Amino acid sequence: MTEIGIVLIIIAVIFGFRAIKVVPQQNAWVVERLGKYHGTLTPGLNILIPFVDRVAYKHSLKEIPLDVPSQVCITRDNTQLQVDGILYFQVTDPMRASYGSSNYIVAVTQLAQTSLRSVIGKLELDKTFEERDIINAQVVQAIDEAALNWGVKVLRYEIKDLTPPKEILHAMQAQITAEREKRALIAASEGRRQEQINIATGEREAFIARSEGEKQAQINKAQGEAAAIIAVADATADAIRKVADAIRQPGGELAVQLKVAERAVDAFGKVAEESTTTLVIPANMSEVSGLIASAMKMISGTRGPVLAGEPAQSSDSRFR
């Protein structure tokens, strides 16, 4: 009885081990019953019929990164490129992933390589470096259409490295260097051009400012001279008016005769002092009195005709 009990306990343990299945989170187990697909076990505790049901496939539902082997691709302009990439995919249908392909990982890898060669073959070398996002999107689109039958969803594809041949690298480096030197020369010429423009603009503005200053100075000088002339003329006219008014006063003519006589004597005196030659003095000093009489006649002319025997003649006789 004891041996039979032990055997029964062992059989019960075996049945329990085969009947009870605990599926981890983010996993899916495909169950076959008598060799035919029966169902998919979800995460948690599951009960199977021992020796009838069996777990045929186990799939992880997490996102899986897949390193796509490096390969040589030829661009549209017949340039070889060494391309290395990485593919991210996820199992979405465990049943199709189990029966749609014998090895969906190899299938996805091969499809990624062929799609990449096809996409790069449509582009020129320069475009392959500039349009990586477009290449990635086209590869994902091409793989995703075929991977639906394998229960796999391709999420994205990323190019890790694009390596052209050494000769192309040297040519590209030379081109980049030439382009940078060209930009440097253009920038230097633009700087010199702007400098010359700034200098010319500054000189022009300075010349205009100087000419405007000179013009204003000349205007101010002319206005000053005009104002001075007007002031002198006004002062002279005022002085003449005052002299004329003084002459019209009683005794004014006598004062004028005296002033003219003093000026004449002073003039003869200065000529005698400053001259180094012989000074000839008129023998008849009546000529001086005649000069005075002529001056008085001119002054009297401003008031009216001078009659014979008027004060001009009497003053002439006095000076004689």
mmCIF file of C-alpha atoms in Angstrom:
data_model
loop_
_atom_site.group_PDB
_atom_site.id
_atom_site.type_symbol
_atom_site.label_atom_id
_atom_site.label_comp_id
_atom_site.label_asym_id
_atom_site.label_seq_id
_atom_site.Cartn_x
_atom_site.Cartn_y
_atom_site.Cartn_z
ATOM 1 C CA MET A 1 0.000 0.000 0.000
ATOM 2 C CA THR A 2 2.781 2.334 0.750
ATOM 3 C CA GLU A 3 4.504 1.805 -2.596
ATOM 4 C CA ILE A 4 1.211 2.137 -4.459
ATOM 5 C CA GLY A 5 0.509 5.404 -2.607
ATOM 6 C CA ILE A 6 3.897 6.787 -3.490
ATOM 7 C CA VAL A 7 3.334 5.934 -7.143
ATOM 8 C CA LEU A 8 -0.057 7.596 -7.093
ATOM 9 C CA ILE A 9 1.419 10.699 -5.515
ATOM 10 C CA ILE A 10 4.120 10.854 -8.201
ATOM 11 C CA ILE A 11 1.519 10.425 -10.936
ATOM 12 C CA ALA A 12 -0.597 13.187 -9.375
ATOM 13 C CA VAL A 13 2.395 15.520 -9.246
ATOM 14 C CA ILE A 14 3.175 14.787 -12.884
ATOM 15 C CA PHE A 15 -0.438 15.405 -13.884
ATOM 16 C CA GLY A 16 -0.524 18.611 -11.886
ATOM 17 C CA PHE A 17 2.753 19.829 -13.378
ATOM 18 C CA ARG A 18 1.470 19.206 -16.912
ATOM 19 C CA ALA A 19 -1.981 20.564 -16.216
ATOM 20 C CA ILE A 20 -1.152 23.814 -14.425
ATOM 21 C CA LYS A 21 0.659 26.505 -16.427
ATOM 22 C CA VAL A 22 1.593 29.999 -15.163
ATOM 23 C CA VAL A 23 2.286 32.457 -17.997
ATOM 24 C CA PRO A 24 4.456 35.518 -17.165
ATOM 25 C CA GLN A 25 3.369 39.038 -17.988
ATOM 26 C CA GLN A 26 3.972 40.232 -21.594
ATOM 27 C CA ASN A 27 4.160 36.651 -22.814
ATOM 28 C CA ALA A 28 1.861 34.456 -24.860
ATOM 29 C CA TRP A 29 1.963 30.624 -25.092
ATOM 30 C CA VAL A 30 0.418 28.763 -27.986
ATOM 31 C CA VAL A 31 -1.327 25.488 -27.009
ATOM 32 C CA GLU A 32 -1.866 22.532 -29.325
ATOM 33 C CA ARG A 33 -4.394 19.813 -28.598
ATOM 34 C CA LEU A 34 -3.512 16.541 -30.218
ATOM 35 C CA GLY A 35 -1.198 18.368 -32.639
ATOM 36 C CA LYS A 36 -3.730 21.054 -33.651
ATOM 37 C CA TYR A 37 -3.843 24.682 -32.608
ATOM 38 C CA HIS A 38 -6.145 24.952 -29.655
ATOM 39 C CA GLY A 39 -5.593 28.413 -28.140
ATOM 40 C CA THR A 40 -3.257 31.016 -26.673
ATOM 41 C CA LEU A 41 -2.556 31.201 -22.994
ATOM 42 C CA THR A 42 -2.701 34.674 -21.470
ATOM 43 C CA PRO A 43 -0.571 35.840 -18.528
ATOM 44 C CA GLY A 44 -1.587 34.210 -15.251
ATOM 45 C CA LEU A 45 -2.761 30.719 -14.155
ATOM 46 C CA ASN A 46 -3.982 28.363 -16.887
ATOM 47 C CA ILE A 47 -5.227 24.715 -16.762
ATOM 48 C CA LEU A 48 -4.433 22.196 -19.494
ATOM 49 C CA ILE A 49 -5.434 18.564 -20.059
ATOM 50 C CA PRO A 50 -2.342 16.516 -19.413
ATOM 51 C CA PHE A 51 -1.034 14.415 -22.295
ATOM 52 C CA VAL A 52 -3.692 15.998 -24.557
ATOM 53 C CA ASP A 53 -2.724 19.660 -24.539
ATOM 54 C CA ARG A 54 0.817 20.863 -24.837
ATOM 55 C CA VAL A 55 2.571 24.241 -25.056
ATOM 56 C CA ALA A 56 3.995 24.325 -28.583
ATOM 57 C CA TYR A 57 5.344 27.928 -28.802
ATOM 58 C CA LYS A 58 6.258 30.667 -26.395
ATOM 59 C CA HIS A 59 6.388 34.277 -27.554
ATOM 60 C CA SER A 60 7.449 37.502 -25.884
ATOM 61 C CA LEU A 61 5.142 40.413 -26.574
ATOM 62 C CA LYS A 62 7.797 43.014 -25.741
ATOM 63 C CA GLU A 63 9.445 45.258 -28.328
ATOM 64 C CA ILE A 64 12.466 43.433 -29.692
ATOM 65 C CA PRO A 65 15.541 45.172 -31.169
ATOM 66 C CA LEU A 66 17.072 43.194 -33.999
ATOM 67 C CA ASP A 67 20.512 43.988 -35.344
ATOM 68 C CA VAL A 68 20.413 43.772 -39.134
ATOM 69 C CA PRO A 69 23.765 42.513 -40.461
ATOM 70 C CA SER A 70 25.890 44.966 -42.411
ATOM 71 C CA GLN A 71 25.588 44.736 -46.183
ATOM 72 C CA VAL A 72 26.803 46.439 -49.359
ATOM 73 C CA CYS A 73 24.232 48.555 -51.217
ATOM 74 C CA ILE A 74 24.658 50.241 -54.588
ATOM 75 C CA THR A 75 23.226 53.726 -55.079
ATOM 76 C CA ARG A 76 21.641 55.129 -58.199
ATOM 77 C CA ASP A 77 24.957 56.648 -59.309
ATOM 78 C CA ASN A 78 26.707 53.249 -58.950
ATOM 79 C CA THR A 79 28.445 53.921 -55.658
ATOM 80 C CA GLN A 80 28.884 51.158 -53.115
ATOM 81 C CA LEU A 81 27.815 51.798 -49.541
ATOM 82 C CA GLN A 82 28.359 49.653 -46.472
ATOM 83 C CA VAL A 83 25.065 49.946 -44.560
ATOM 84 C CA ASP A 84 24.431 48.810 -41.015
ATOM 85 C CA GLY A 85 21.057 49.132 -39.302
ATOM 86 C CA ILE A 86 18.822 48.039 -36.450
ATOM 87 C CA LEU A 87 15.179 46.946 -36.605
ATOM 88 C CA TYR A 88 12.553 47.194 -33.853
ATOM 89 C CA PHE A 89 9.541 44.867 -34.030
ATOM 90 C CA GLN A 90 6.899 43.311 -31.785
ATOM 91 C CA VAL A 91 4.816 40.123 -31.897
ATOM 92 C CA THR A 92 1.163 41.092 -32.137
ATOM 93 C CA ASP A 93 -0.442 37.762 -33.146
ATOM 94 C CA PRO A 94 1.113 34.725 -31.412
ATOM 95 C CA MET A 95 -0.818 32.243 -33.564
ATOM 96 C CA ARG A 96 0.469 33.704 -36.851
ATOM 97 C CA ALA A 97 3.945 34.131 -35.401
ATOM 98 C CA SER A 98 3.855 30.376 -34.659
ATOM 99 C CA TYR A 99 2.448 29.104 -37.934
ATOM 100 C CA GLY A 100 2.945 31.943 -40.428
ATOM 101 C CA SER A 101 6.699 31.473 -40.750
ATOM 102 C CA SER A 102 9.129 28.849 -39.637
ATOM 103 C CA ASN A 103 11.381 31.623 -38.288
ATOM 104 C CA TYR A 104 9.911 35.093 -38.358
ATOM 105 C CA ILE A 105 13.129 36.671 -37.025
ATOM 106 C CA VAL A 106 15.175 35.433 -39.991
ATOM 107 C CA ALA A 107 12.336 36.412 -42.335
ATOM 108 C CA VAL A 108 12.175 39.944 -40.977
ATOM 109 C CA THR A 109 15.957 40.291 -41.134
ATOM 110 C CA GLN A 110 16.183 39.166 -44.744
ATOM 111 C CA LEU A 111 13.252 41.355 -45.747
ATOM 112 C CA ALA A 112 14.875 44.361 -44.062
ATOM 113 C CA GLN A 113 18.084 43.831 -46.037
ATOM 114 C CA THR A 114 16.348 43.434 -49.400
ATOM 115 C CA SER A 115 14.076 46.455 -48.746
ATOM 116 C CA LEU A 116 17.076 48.570 -47.767
ATOM 117 C CA ARG A 117 18.953 47.677 -50.940
ATOM 118 C CA SER A 118 15.886 48.537 -53.006
ATOM 119 C CA VAL A 119 15.378 51.926 -51.338
ATOM 120 C CA ILE A 120 19.040 52.964 -51.530
ATOM 121 C CA GLY A 121 19.225 51.876 -55.170
ATOM 122 C CA LYS A 122 16.704 54.610 -56.009
ATOM 123 C CA LEU A 123 18.791 57.384 -54.429
ATOM 124 C CA GLU A 124 22.045 59.073 -55.327
ATOM 125 C CA LEU A 125 24.973 59.067 -52.927
ATOM 126 C CA ASP A 126 24.421 62.569 -51.580
ATOM 127 C CA LYS A 127 20.733 61.902 -50.977
ATOM 128 C CA THR A 128 21.446 58.809 -48.888
ATOM 129 C CA PHE A 129 23.203 60.979 -46.306
ATOM 130 C CA GLU A 130 20.559 63.694 -46.396
ATOM 131 C CA GLU A 131 17.392 61.559 -46.361
ATOM 132 C CA ARG A 132 17.948 58.933 -43.695
ATOM 133 C CA ASP A 133 14.471 59.501 -42.279
ATOM 134 C CA ILE A 134 12.910 58.813 -45.671
ATOM 135 C CA ILE A 135 14.976 55.637 -46.069
ATOM 136 C CA ASN A 136 13.947 54.435 -42.619
ATOM 137 C CA ALA A 137 10.267 55.112 -43.280
ATOM 138 C CA GLN A 138 10.281 53.322 -46.644
ATOM 139 C CA VAL A 139 12.030 50.256 -45.188
ATOM 140 C CA VAL A 140 9.498 50.051 -42.349
ATOM 141 C CA GLN A 141 6.616 50.358 -44.797
ATOM 142 C CA ALA A 142 7.978 47.594 -47.047
ATOM 143 C CA ILE A 143 8.610 45.183 -44.148
ATOM 144 C CA ASP A 144 5.377 45.920 -42.336
ATOM 145 C CA GLU A 145 3.196 44.897 -45.290
ATOM 146 C CA ALA A 146 4.790 41.441 -45.487
ATOM 147 C CA ALA A 147 5.189 40.949 -41.728
ATOM 148 C CA LEU A 148 1.447 41.063 -41.125
ATOM 149 C CA ASN A 149 1.159 37.415 -42.217
ATOM 150 C CA TRP A 150 3.840 36.504 -39.671
ATOM 151 C CA GLY A 151 2.012 38.116 -36.726
ATOM 152 C CA VAL A 152 4.770 40.694 -36.374
ATOM 153 C CA LYS A 153 4.485 44.507 -36.304
ATOM 154 C CA VAL A 154 7.586 46.407 -37.454
ATOM 155 C CA LEU A 155 7.809 49.576 -35.405
ATOM 156 C CA ARG A 156 10.840 51.369 -36.860
ATOM 157 C CA TYR A 157 14.149 50.917 -38.629
ATOM 158 C CA GLU A 158 17.248 52.994 -37.970
ATOM 159 C CA ILE A 159 20.416 53.204 -40.054
ATOM 160 C CA LYS A 160 23.371 53.031 -37.707
ATOM 161 C CA ASP A 161 26.132 53.656 -40.201
ATOM 162 C CA LEU A 162 26.665 54.506 -43.868
ATOM 163 C CA THR A 163 30.239 53.879 -44.988
ATOM 164 C CA PRO A 164 31.262 54.678 -48.581
ATOM 165 C CA PRO A 165 34.584 53.443 -50.050
ATOM 166 C CA LYS A 166 37.801 55.205 -49.067
ATOM 167 C CA GLU A 167 38.136 56.856 -52.481
ATOM 168 C CA ILE A 168 34.671 58.349 -52.129
ATOM 169 C CA LEU A 169 35.466 59.502 -48.613
ATOM 170 C CA HIS A 170 38.596 61.308 -49.817
ATOM 171 C CA ALA A 171 36.647 62.901 -52.684
ATOM 172 C CA MET A 172 33.883 63.986 -50.309
ATOM 173 C CA GLN A 173 36.411 65.419 -47.892
ATOM 174 C CA ALA A 174 38.103 67.347 -50.714
ATOM 175 C CA GLN A 175 34.718 68.630 -51.864
ATOM 176 C CA ILE A 176 33.802 69.740 -48.349
ATOM 177 C CA THR A 177 37.177 71.477 -47.962
ATOM 178 C CA ALA A 178 36.777 73.263 -51.296
ATOM 179 C CA GLU A 179 33.252 74.305 -50.382
ATOM 180 C CA ARG A 180 34.391 75.703 -47.054
ATOM 181 C CA GLU A 181 37.269 77.585 -48.694
ATOM 182 C CA LYS A 182 34.827 78.958 -51.235
ATOM 183 C CA ARG A 183 32.485 80.156 -48.475
ATOM 184 C CA ALA A 184 35.444 81.683 -46.651
ATOM 185 C CA LEU A 185 36.539 83.588 -49.774
ATOM 186 C CA ILE A 186 32.996 84.768 -50.416
ATOM 187 C CA ALA A 187 32.652 85.905 -46.821
ATOM 188 C CA ALA A 188 35.998 87.747 -46.991
ATOM 189 C CA SER A 189 35.051 89.456 -50.262
ATOM 190 C CA GLU A 190 31.685 90.425 -48.858
ATOM 191 C CA GLY A 191 33.457 91.863 -45.841
ATOM 192 C CA ARG A 192 35.831 93.900 -48.008
ATOM 193 C CA ARG A 193 32.940 95.056 -50.173
ATOM 194 C CA GLN A 194 30.949 96.142 -47.143
ATOM 195 C CA GLU A 195 34.026 97.864 -45.736
ATOM 196 C CA GLN A 196 34.526 99.845 -48.944
ATOM 197 C CA ILE A 197 30.843 100.726 -49.008
ATOM 198 C CA ASN A 198 31.014 101.909 -45.413
ATOM 199 C CA ILE A 199 34.147 103.971 -46.082
ATOM 200 C CA ALA A 200 32.645 105.545 -49.214
ATOM 201 C CA THR A 201 29.394 106.256 -47.388
ATOM 202 C CA GLY A 202 31.290 107.826 -44.499
ATOM 203 C CA GLU A 203 33.403 109.988 -46.812
ATOM 204 C CA ARG A 204 30.326 111.090 -48.731
ATOM 205 C CA GLU A 205 28.474 111.983 -45.551
ATOM 206 C CA ALA A 206 31.546 113.769 -44.205
ATOM 207 C CA PHE A 207 31.938 115.737 -47.456
ATOM 208 C CA ILE A 208 28.264 116.663 -47.392
ATOM 209 C CA ALA A 209 28.563 117.710 -43.764
ATOM 210 C CA ARG A 210 31.664 119.830 -44.493
ATOM 211 C CA SER A 211 30.035 121.446 -47.531
ATOM 212 C CA GLU A 212 26.905 122.154 -45.536
ATOM 213 C CA GLY A 213 29.061 123.652 -42.788
ATOM 214 C CA GLU A 214 31.009 125.794 -45.256
ATOM 215 C CA LYS A 215 27.789 126.865 -46.914
ATOM 216 C CA GLN A 216 26.265 127.845 -43.600
ATOM 217 C CA ALA A 217 29.486 129.617 -42.612
ATOM 218 C CA GLN A 218 29.466 131.626 -45.844
ATOM 219 C CA ILE A 219 25.806 132.434 -45.340
ATOM 220 C CA ASN A 220 26.461 133.514 -41.782
ATOM 221 C CA LYS A 221 29.498 135.565 -42.888
ATOM 222 C CA ALA A 222 27.521 137.241 -45.678
ATOM 223 C CA GLN A 223 24.658 137.947 -43.322
ATOM 224 C CA GLY A 224 27.129 139.348 -40.791
ATOM 225 C CA GLU A 225 28.830 141.568 -43.369
ATOM 226 C CA ALA A 226 25.465 142.730 -44.660
ATOM 227 C CA ALA A 227 24.338 143.472 -41.128
ATOM 228 C CA ALA A 228 27.625 145.309 -40.476
ATOM 229 C CA ILE A 229 27.280 147.367 -43.670
ATOM 230 C CA ILE A 230 23.699 148.210 -42.782
ATOM 231 C CA ALA A 231 24.726 149.129 -39.253
ATOM 232 C CA VAL A 232 27.606 151.334 -40.520
ATOM 233 C CA ALA A 233 25.325 152.930 -43.081
ATOM 234 C CA ASP A 234 22.669 153.535 -40.468
ATOM 235 C CA ALA A 235 25.263 154.985 -38.101
ATOM 236 C CA THR A 236 26.755 157.173 -40.873
ATOM 237 C CA ALA A 237 23.334 158.346 -41.928
ATOM 238 C CA ASP A 238 22.439 159.068 -38.338
ATOM 239 C CA ALA A 239 25.708 160.945 -37.868
ATOM 240 C CA ILE A 240 25.106 162.960 -41.046
ATOM 241 C CA ARG A 241 21.621 163.775 -39.902
ATOM 242 C CA LYS A 242 22.918 164.876 -36.529
ATOM 243 C CA VAL A 243 25.631 167.025 -38.197
ATOM 244 C CA ALA A 244 23.063 168.551 -40.536
ATOM 245 C CA ASP A 245 20.787 169.287 -37.622
ATOM 246 C CA ALA A 246 23.707 170.835 -35.746
ATOM 247 C CA ILE A 247 24.619 173.007 -38.767
ATOM 248 C CA ARG A 248 21.075 174.330 -38.924
ATOM 249 C CA GLN A 249 21.351 175.518 -35.351
ATOM 250 C CA PRO A 250 22.521 179.115 -34.720
ATOM 251 C CA GLY A 251 26.332 179.358 -35.034
ATOM 252 C CA GLY A 252 26.515 175.959 -36.731
ATOM 253 C CA GLU A 253 28.026 177.274 -39.937
ATOM 254 C CA LEU A 254 30.740 179.083 -38.042
ATOM 255 C CA ALA A 255 31.594 175.868 -36.207
ATOM 256 C CA VAL A 256 31.856 174.009 -39.479
ATOM 257 C CA GLN A 257 34.161 176.687 -40.935
ATOM 258 C CA LEU A 258 36.347 176.425 -37.876
ATOM 259 C CA LYS A 259 36.449 172.626 -38.043
ATOM 260 C CA VAL A 260 37.347 172.641 -41.750
ATOM 261 C CA ALA A 261 40.111 175.174 -41.127
ATOM 262 C CA GLU A 262 41.504 173.044 -38.285
ATOM 263 C CA ARG A 263 41.515 169.945 -40.459
ATOM 264 C CA ALA A 264 43.294 171.787 -43.272
ATOM 265 C CA VAL A 265 45.968 173.115 -40.924
ATOM 266 C CA ASP A 266 46.403 169.648 -39.346
ATOM 267 C CA ALA A 267 46.740 168.092 -42.777
ATOM 268 C CA PHE A 268 49.450 170.532 -43.813
ATOM 269 C CA GLY A 269 51.198 169.908 -40.508
ATOM 270 C CA LYS A 270 51.214 166.127 -40.901
ATOM 271 C CA VAL A 271 52.492 166.361 -44.456
ATOM 272 C CA ALA A 272 55.310 168.575 -43.273
ATOM 273 C CA GLU A 273 56.263 166.157 -40.464
ATOM 274 C CA GLU A 274 56.116 162.914 -42.482
ATOM 275 C CA SER A 275 57.525 164.158 -45.812
ATOM 276 C CA THR A 276 61.277 163.721 -46.412
ATOM 277 C CA THR A 277 61.239 166.063 -49.370
ATOM 278 C CA THR A 278 60.712 169.762 -49.693
ATOM 279 C CA LEU A 279 57.158 170.916 -48.982
ATOM 280 C CA VAL A 280 55.820 173.688 -51.181
ATOM 281 C CA ILE A 281 53.354 175.929 -49.331
ATOM 282 C CA PRO A 282 51.072 178.148 -51.380
ATOM 283 C CA ALA A 283 52.233 181.753 -51.371
ATOM 284 C CA ASN A 284 48.716 183.042 -51.129
ATOM 285 C CA MET A 285 47.005 181.610 -48.067
ATOM 286 C CA SER A 286 43.756 182.953 -49.451
ATOM 287 C CA GLU A 287 43.567 179.612 -51.282
ATOM 288 C CA VAL A 288 42.965 177.922 -47.934
ATOM 289 C CA SER A 289 40.157 180.286 -47.137
ATOM 290 C CA GLY A 290 38.794 179.644 -50.595
ATOM 291 C CA LEU A 291 38.807 175.931 -49.864
ATOM 292 C CA ILE A 292 36.881 176.601 -46.695
ATOM 293 C CA ALA A 293 34.441 178.819 -48.576
ATOM 294 C CA SER A 294 33.862 176.073 -51.157
ATOM 295 C CA ALA A 295 33.137 173.576 -48.416
ATOM 296 C CA MET A 296 30.703 175.933 -46.777
ATOM 297 C CA LYS A 297 29.061 176.557 -50.099
ATOM 298 C CA MET A 298 28.471 172.822 -50.497
ATOM 299 C CA ILE A 299 27.038 172.633 -46.996
ATOM 300 C CA SER A 300 24.837 175.645 -47.582
ATOM 301 C CA GLY A 301 23.656 174.099 -50.854
ATOM 302 C CA THR A 302 21.780 171.504 -48.889
ATOM 303 C CA ARG A 303 19.708 174.280 -47.300
ATOM 304 C CA GLY A 304 19.264 176.670 -50.268
ATOM 305 C CA PRO A 305 21.169 179.079 -52.545
ATOM 306 C CA VAL A 306 23.890 181.198 -50.919
ATOM 307 C CA LEU A 307 23.570 184.928 -51.778
ATOM 308 C CA ALA A 308 26.517 187.183 -52.449
ATOM 309 C CA GLY A 309 27.636 189.064 -49.416
ATOM 310 C CA GLU A 310 26.293 186.318 -47.057
ATOM 311 C CA PRO A 311 28.311 184.895 -44.214
ATOM 312 C CA ALA A 312 30.389 182.759 -46.586
ATOM 313 C CA GLN A 313 32.083 185.850 -47.979
ATOM 314 C CA SER A 314 32.431 187.468 -44.569
ATOM 315 C CA SER A 315 33.992 184.332 -43.198
ATOM 316 C CA ASP A 316 36.358 184.295 -46.198
ATOM 317 C CA SER A 317 37.420 187.858 -45.386
ATOM 318 C CA ARG A 318 37.991 186.971 -41.763
ATOM 319 C CA PHE A 319 40.257 184.066 -42.602
ATOM 320 C CA ARG A 320 42.220 186.306 -44.929
#
